[in-house]
PDB file of C-alpha atoms in Angstrom:
ATOM      1  CA  MET A  25      47.996 -99.165 -38.236  1.00  0.00           C
ATOM      2  CA  GLY A  26      45.902 -96.993 -36.333  1.00  0.00           C
ATOM      3  CA  ASN A  27      41.166 -96.944 -35.583  1.00  0.00           C
ATOM      4  CA  ALA A  28      39.512 -98.843 -38.498  1.00  0.00           C
ATOM      5  CA  CYS A  29      35.931 -98.725 -39.181  1.00  0.00           C
ATOM      6  CA  THR A  30      34.495-102.155 -39.483  1.00  0.00           C
ATOM      7  CA  HIS A  31      33.150-102.808 -43.715  1.00  0.00           C
ATOM      8  CA  PRO A  32      29.420-104.449 -43.088  1.00  0.00           C
ATOM      9  CA  GLN A  33      31.425-107.022 -45.931  1.00  0.00           C
ATOM     10  CA  GLY A  34      33.967-107.205 -43.439  1.00  0.00           C
ATOM     11  CA  SER A  35      36.162-105.522 -45.229  1.00  0.00           C
ATOM     12  CA  THR A  36      38.004-101.861 -42.840  1.00  0.00           C
ATOM     13  CA  VAL A  37      37.771 -98.095 -43.652  1.00  0.00           C
ATOM     14  CA  GLU A  38      40.982 -95.993 -42.065  1.00  0.00           C
ATOM     15  CA  CYS A  39      38.347 -93.448 -40.381  1.00  0.00           C
ATOM     16  CA  LYS A  40      40.033 -89.701 -40.109  1.00  0.00           C
ATOM     17  CA  ARG A  41      41.709 -88.569 -36.635  1.00  0.00           C
ATOM     18  CA  GLY A  42      40.956 -91.855 -35.102  1.00  0.00           C
ATOM     19  CA  LYS A  43      37.867 -91.911 -33.894  1.00  0.00           C
ATOM     20  CA  ARG A  44      35.462 -94.957 -35.203  1.00  0.00           C
ATOM     21  CA  LYS A  45      33.319 -94.127 -37.389  1.00  0.00           C
ATOM     22  CA  ARG A  46      29.262 -95.770 -36.823  1.00  0.00           C
ATOM     23  CA  LYS A  47      27.151 -96.351 -39.775  1.00  0.00           C
ATOM     24  CA  LYS A  48      23.198 -95.016 -39.804  1.00  0.00           C
ATOM     25  CA  PRO A  49      20.950 -97.503 -39.808  1.00  0.00           C
ATOM     26  CA  GLN A  50      20.290 -99.241 -43.610  1.00  0.00           C
ATOM     27  CA  ALA A  51      17.724-100.165 -45.520  1.00  0.00           C
ATOM     28  CA  SER A  52      18.272-104.026 -46.669  1.00  0.00           C
ATOM     29  CA  PHE A  53      17.746-105.401 -50.512  1.00  0.00           C
ATOM     30  CA  SER A  54      16.658-108.668 -50.791  1.00  0.00           C
ATOM     31  CA  HIS A  55      15.335-110.637 -53.702  1.00  0.00           C
ATOM     32  CA  THR A  56      11.613-111.047 -52.726  1.00  0.00           C
ATOM     33  CA  GLY A  57      11.913-106.941 -51.856  1.00  0.00           C
ATOM     34  CA  PHE A  58      12.511-104.016 -49.258  1.00  0.00           C
ATOM     35  CA  SER A  59      13.782-105.425 -45.313  1.00  0.00           C
ATOM     36  CA  SER A  60      15.214-102.246 -43.008  1.00  0.00           C
ATOM     37  CA  SER A  61      17.624-103.954 -40.991  1.00  0.00           C
ATOM     38  CA  SER A  62      20.272-102.634 -38.650  1.00  0.00           C
ATOM     39  CA  SER A  63      24.042-101.730 -39.120  1.00  0.00           C
ATOM     40  CA  SER A  64      24.494-104.950 -36.503  1.00  0.00           C
ATOM     41  CA  SER A  65      23.372-106.961 -38.854  1.00  0.00           C
ATOM     42  CA  SER A  66      25.253-108.822 -40.911  1.00  0.00           C
ATOM     43  CA  VAL A  67      24.587-107.755 -44.741  1.00  0.00           C
ATOM     44  CA  SER A  68      24.744-111.159 -47.229  1.00  0.00           C
ATOM     45  CA  GLU A  69      27.078-110.480 -50.552  1.00  0.00           C
ATOM     46  CA  ALA A  70      23.540-111.336 -53.542  1.00  0.00           C
ATOM     47  CA  GLN A  71      21.730-108.157 -51.024  1.00  0.00           C
ATOM     48  CA  HIS A  72      25.300-106.133 -51.803  1.00  0.00           C
ATOM     49  CA  THR A  73      28.218-105.892 -53.984  1.00  0.00           C
ATOM     50  CA  SER A  74      30.925-102.642 -53.352  1.00  0.00           C
ATOM     51  CA  SER A  75      32.457-101.370 -55.839  1.00  0.00           C
ATOM     52  CA  ARG A  76      34.597 -97.827 -54.401  1.00  0.00           C
ATOM     53  CA  GLY A  77      34.421 -98.352 -50.896  1.00  0.00           C
ATOM     54  CA  PHE A  78      32.029 -97.113 -48.222  1.00  0.00           C
ATOM     55  CA  GLY A  79      29.021 -95.716 -47.847  1.00  0.00           C
ATOM     56  CA  SER A  80      28.677 -96.943 -52.389  1.00  0.00           C
ATOM     57  CA  TRP A  81      26.318 -99.941 -53.093  1.00  0.00           C
ATOM     58  CA  SER A  82      24.880-101.364 -55.734  1.00  0.00           C
ATOM     59  CA  ARG A  83      21.944-102.146 -54.880  1.00  0.00           C
ATOM     60  CA  HIS A  84      20.271-106.186 -56.541  1.00  0.00           C
ATOM     61  CA  PHE A  85      16.725-106.246 -55.324  1.00  0.00           C
ATOM     62  CA  TRP A  86      13.402-106.632 -57.359  1.00  0.00           C
ATOM     63  CA  VAL A  87      10.797-104.174 -56.909  1.00  0.00           C
ATOM     64  CA  LEU A  88       8.031-106.103 -59.752  1.00  0.00           C
ATOM     65  CA  GLU A  89       5.543-109.036 -58.282  1.00  0.00           C
ATOM     66  CA  SER A  90       5.476-109.523 -62.161  1.00  0.00           C
ATOM     67  CA  PRO A  91       7.752-108.425 -64.862  1.00  0.00           C
ATOM     68  CA  ASP A  92       6.498-109.152 -68.431  1.00  0.00           C
ATOM     69  CA  GLY A  93      10.398-109.358 -68.683  1.00  0.00           C
ATOM     70  CA  HIS A  94      13.637-108.511 -67.429  1.00  0.00           C
ATOM     71  CA  ASP A  95      15.592-106.994 -70.950  1.00  0.00           C
ATOM     72  CA  VAL A  96      13.724-104.729 -72.777  1.00  0.00           C
ATOM     73  CA  HIS A  97      15.486-104.757 -75.194  1.00  0.00           C
ATOM     74  CA  ARG A  98      15.061-108.089 -77.183  1.00  0.00           C
ATOM     75  CA  ARG A  99      11.837-106.623 -78.400  1.00  0.00           C
ATOM     76  CA  TYR A 100      12.337-102.609 -77.794  1.00  0.00           C
ATOM     77  CA  ARG A 101      15.207-100.272 -79.856  1.00  0.00           C
ATOM     78  CA  LEU A 102      16.023 -97.546 -77.668  1.00  0.00           C
ATOM     79  CA  GLY A 103      16.397 -94.084 -78.625  1.00  0.00           C
ATOM     80  CA  ARG A 104      16.906 -90.651 -78.175  1.00  0.00           C
ATOM     81  CA  GLU A 105      16.285 -89.064 -74.866  1.00  0.00           C
ATOM     82  CA  LEU A 106      12.072 -87.696 -74.697  1.00  0.00           C
ATOM     83  CA  GLY A 107      12.788 -85.879 -70.984  1.00  0.00           C
ATOM     84  CA  ARG A 108      14.373 -86.676 -67.946  1.00  0.00           C
ATOM     85  CA  GLY A 109      12.962 -86.649 -64.102  1.00  0.00           C
ATOM     86  CA  GLU A 110      14.377 -87.624 -60.599  1.00  0.00           C
ATOM     87  CA  PHE A 111      14.331 -91.723 -60.521  1.00  0.00           C
ATOM     88  CA  GLY A 112      15.362 -91.911 -64.281  1.00  0.00           C
ATOM     89  CA  VAL A 113      14.865 -91.245 -67.982  1.00  0.00           C
ATOM     90  CA  THR A 114      12.526 -91.685 -71.093  1.00  0.00           C
ATOM     91  CA  HIS A 115      13.533 -92.688 -74.257  1.00  0.00           C
ATOM     92  CA  LEU A 116      11.804 -92.473 -77.342  1.00  0.00           C
ATOM     93  CA  CYS A 117      11.939 -97.085 -78.004  1.00  0.00           C
ATOM     94  CA  VAL A 118      10.418 -98.517 -80.881  1.00  0.00           C
ATOM     95  CA  ASP A 119       8.912-101.903 -81.340  1.00  0.00           C
ATOM     96  CA  SER A 120      11.159-104.051 -82.614  1.00  0.00           C
ATOM     97  CA  GLU A 121       8.536-106.800 -84.059  1.00  0.00           C
ATOM     98  CA  SER A 122       6.418-104.029 -84.690  1.00  0.00           C
ATOM     99  CA  ASN A 123       8.397-101.368 -85.942  1.00  0.00           C
ATOM    100  CA  GLU A 124       6.004 -98.968 -83.701  1.00  0.00           C
ATOM    101  CA  GLU A 125       6.908 -95.432 -81.209  1.00  0.00           C
ATOM    102  CA  LEU A 126       6.481 -95.777 -78.449  1.00  0.00           C
ATOM    103  CA  ALA A 127       7.819 -94.256 -74.965  1.00  0.00           C
ATOM    104  CA  CYS A 128      10.681 -96.582 -71.980  1.00  0.00           C
ATOM    105  CA  LYS A 129      10.344 -94.942 -68.624  1.00  0.00           C
ATOM    106  CA  SER A 130      13.747 -96.134 -67.002  1.00  0.00           C
ATOM    107  CA  ILE A 131      13.456 -95.754 -63.449  1.00  0.00           C
ATOM    108  CA  SER A 132      16.734 -96.280 -62.249  1.00  0.00           C
ATOM    109  CA  LYS A 133      16.988 -98.260 -58.521  1.00  0.00           C
ATOM    110  CA  LYS A 134      20.298 -96.448 -57.646  1.00  0.00           C
ATOM    111  CA  LYS A 135      17.882 -93.774 -57.012  1.00  0.00           C
ATOM    112  CA  LEU A 136      15.580 -96.018 -54.836  1.00  0.00           C
ATOM    113  CA  ARG A 137      17.112 -95.419 -51.646  1.00  0.00           C
ATOM    114  CA  THR A 138      13.614 -96.008 -49.361  1.00  0.00           C
ATOM    115  CA  GLU A 139      10.937 -97.948 -48.815  1.00  0.00           C
ATOM    116  CA  ILE A 140       8.276 -95.523 -49.121  1.00  0.00           C
ATOM    117  CA  ASP A 141      10.130 -94.533 -52.987  1.00  0.00           C
ATOM    118  CA  VAL A 142       9.865 -99.035 -54.236  1.00  0.00           C
ATOM    119  CA  GLU A 143       6.357 -99.004 -53.470  1.00  0.00           C
ATOM    120  CA  ASP A 144       5.858 -96.042 -55.222  1.00  0.00           C
ATOM    121  CA  VAL A 145       7.238 -97.183 -58.460  1.00  0.00           C
ATOM    122  CA  ARG A 146       5.255-100.669 -57.261  1.00  0.00           C
ATOM    123  CA  ARG A 147       2.134 -98.676 -57.551  1.00  0.00           C
ATOM    124  CA  GLU A 148       3.000 -96.896 -60.104  1.00  0.00           C
ATOM    125  CA  VAL A 149       2.302 -99.997 -61.881  1.00  0.00           C
ATOM    126  CA  GLU A 150      -0.059-101.331 -60.820  1.00  0.00           C
ATOM    127  CA  ILE A 151      -2.583 -98.472 -61.229  1.00  0.00           C
ATOM    128  CA  MET A 152      -1.023 -98.099 -64.891  1.00  0.00           C
ATOM    129  CA  ARG A 153      -2.135-101.244 -65.727  1.00  0.00           C
ATOM    130  CA  SER A 154      -5.583-101.043 -64.072  1.00  0.00           C
ATOM    131  CA  LEU A 155      -6.444 -98.344 -65.879  1.00  0.00           C
ATOM    132  CA  PRO A 156      -8.886 -98.430 -68.940  1.00  0.00           C
ATOM    133  CA  GLU A 157      -8.450 -97.363 -72.073  1.00  0.00           C
ATOM    134  CA  CYS A 158      -8.688 -94.453 -73.322  1.00  0.00           C
ATOM    135  CA  GLY A 159      -7.837 -92.666 -76.050  1.00  0.00           C
ATOM    136  CA  ASN A 160      -6.591 -89.252 -73.539  1.00  0.00           C
ATOM    137  CA  ILE A 161      -4.191 -91.958 -70.616  1.00  0.00           C
ATOM    138  CA  VAL A 162      -1.223 -93.546 -71.179  1.00  0.00           C
ATOM    139  CA  ARG A 163      -1.090 -97.207 -71.766  1.00  0.00           C
ATOM    140  CA  LEU A 164       1.133 -98.987 -70.384  1.00  0.00           C
ATOM    141  CA  ARG A 165       2.456-102.074 -72.602  1.00  0.00           C
ATOM    142  CA  GLU A 166       4.856-103.566 -70.832  1.00  0.00           C
ATOM    143  CA  ALA A 167       6.085-103.007 -67.244  1.00  0.00           C
ATOM    144  CA  TYR A 168      10.169-105.653 -67.806  1.00  0.00           C
ATOM    145  CA  GLU A 169      12.748-104.967 -64.306  1.00  0.00           C
ATOM    146  CA  ASP A 170      16.524-106.065 -65.018  1.00  0.00           C
ATOM    147  CA  ARG A 171      19.145-106.008 -62.292  1.00  0.00           C
ATOM    148  CA  GLU A 172      19.306-101.823 -62.556  1.00  0.00           C
ATOM    149  CA  ALA A 173      17.057-100.509 -63.709  1.00  0.00           C
ATOM    150  CA  ILE A 174      12.101-101.107 -64.297  1.00  0.00           C
ATOM    151  CA  HIS A 175      11.487-100.545 -67.837  1.00  0.00           C
ATOM    152  CA  LEU A 176       7.757 -98.974 -69.044  1.00  0.00           C
ATOM    153  CA  VAL A 177       7.371 -99.186 -72.167  1.00  0.00           C
ATOM    154  CA  MET A 178       4.078 -96.737 -72.928  1.00  0.00           C
ATOM    155  CA  GLU A 179       2.539 -95.243 -75.619  1.00  0.00           C
ATOM    156  CA  LEU A 180       3.931 -91.928 -77.322  1.00  0.00           C
ATOM    157  CA  CYS A 181       2.433 -88.765 -76.482  1.00  0.00           C
ATOM    158  CA  LYS A 182       4.046 -86.629 -79.508  1.00  0.00           C
ATOM    159  CA  GLY A 183       2.080 -83.202 -78.309  1.00  0.00           C
ATOM    160  CA  GLY A 184       4.122 -83.522 -74.832  1.00  0.00           C
ATOM    161  CA  GLU A 185       2.815 -81.429 -71.956  1.00  0.00           C
ATOM    162  CA  LEU A 186      -0.010 -79.560 -71.927  1.00  0.00           C
ATOM    163  CA  PHE A 187       2.304 -77.516 -69.204  1.00  0.00           C
ATOM    164  CA  ASP A 188       4.657 -77.000 -71.845  1.00  0.00           C
ATOM    165  CA  ARG A 189       1.594 -76.101 -74.557  1.00  0.00           C
ATOM    166  CA  ILE A 190       0.052 -73.659 -72.001  1.00  0.00           C
ATOM    167  CA  VAL A 191       3.633 -71.836 -70.969  1.00  0.00           C
ATOM    168  CA  ALA A 192       4.594 -71.772 -74.906  1.00  0.00           C
ATOM    169  CA  ARG A 193       1.214 -70.866 -75.535  1.00  0.00           C
ATOM    170  CA  GLY A 194       0.964 -67.835 -73.319  1.00  0.00           C
ATOM    171  CA  HIS A 195      -2.618 -67.688 -73.587  1.00  0.00           C
ATOM    172  CA  TYR A 196      -5.928 -69.445 -74.126  1.00  0.00           C
ATOM    173  CA  THR A 197      -9.446 -68.085 -75.083  1.00  0.00           C
ATOM    174  CA  GLU A 198     -11.820 -69.347 -72.911  1.00  0.00           C
ATOM    175  CA  ARG A 199     -13.942 -71.293 -75.208  1.00  0.00           C
ATOM    176  CA  ALA A 200     -10.111 -73.087 -75.302  1.00  0.00           C
ATOM    177  CA  ALA A 201      -9.763 -72.821 -71.962  1.00  0.00           C
ATOM    178  CA  ALA A 202     -13.125 -75.087 -70.879  1.00  0.00           C
ATOM    179  CA  ALA A 203     -12.308 -77.355 -73.991  1.00  0.00           C
ATOM    180  CA  ILE A 204      -9.387 -78.358 -72.451  1.00  0.00           C
ATOM    181  CA  LEU A 205     -10.749 -78.810 -69.081  1.00  0.00           C
ATOM    182  CA  LYS A 206     -13.192 -80.633 -70.237  1.00  0.00           C
ATOM    183  CA  THR A 207     -11.251 -83.187 -71.565  1.00  0.00           C
ATOM    184  CA  ILE A 208      -8.926 -83.292 -68.402  1.00  0.00           C
ATOM    185  CA  VAL A 209     -13.270 -83.788 -66.147  1.00  0.00           C
ATOM    186  CA  GLU A 210     -14.019 -86.717 -68.940  1.00  0.00           C
ATOM    187  CA  VAL A 211     -11.067 -88.328 -68.093  1.00  0.00           C
ATOM    188  CA  VAL A 212     -10.403 -88.481 -64.333  1.00  0.00           C
ATOM    189  CA  MET A 213     -14.638 -89.399 -64.310  1.00  0.00           C
TER     190      MET A 213
END
């Protein structure tokens, strides 16, 4: 039946023009983290499942060493989108117990393509957990992880970002700029 390429799970995919298609080495994800593997090694069903054929992977791996839970929806109700970034989306989030408005940053695991991406997320959570309580630093409340994403529940900043304020205002007086800079320096020190 013509030339075919072997899919990592044993199924075959037709190659164009009768040439064998070589698959580049891919990263392998496991329950305990991230490891590198070559295309010749076998990949277990538990680690990868293919939904639409060659190159379309759904990765099931764990990023956080000790998440606060696995189902963010048990305690929090996610609302409208507040922002969007390279790896995920931030939603308005309401604590079901206290009715407090918070923010939930959901980082899609599909976007974590390299070991560096995974380590960056781990480091972000570690840093946020270790920050001291301060009125000018957003505090991480809880970190959840499910099969699809990492969900970081944190304080809601209703004022928006400093950059957006600067752009909207156009310019600041020297006194106003000094007050903002003083706050930034106090937080960093």
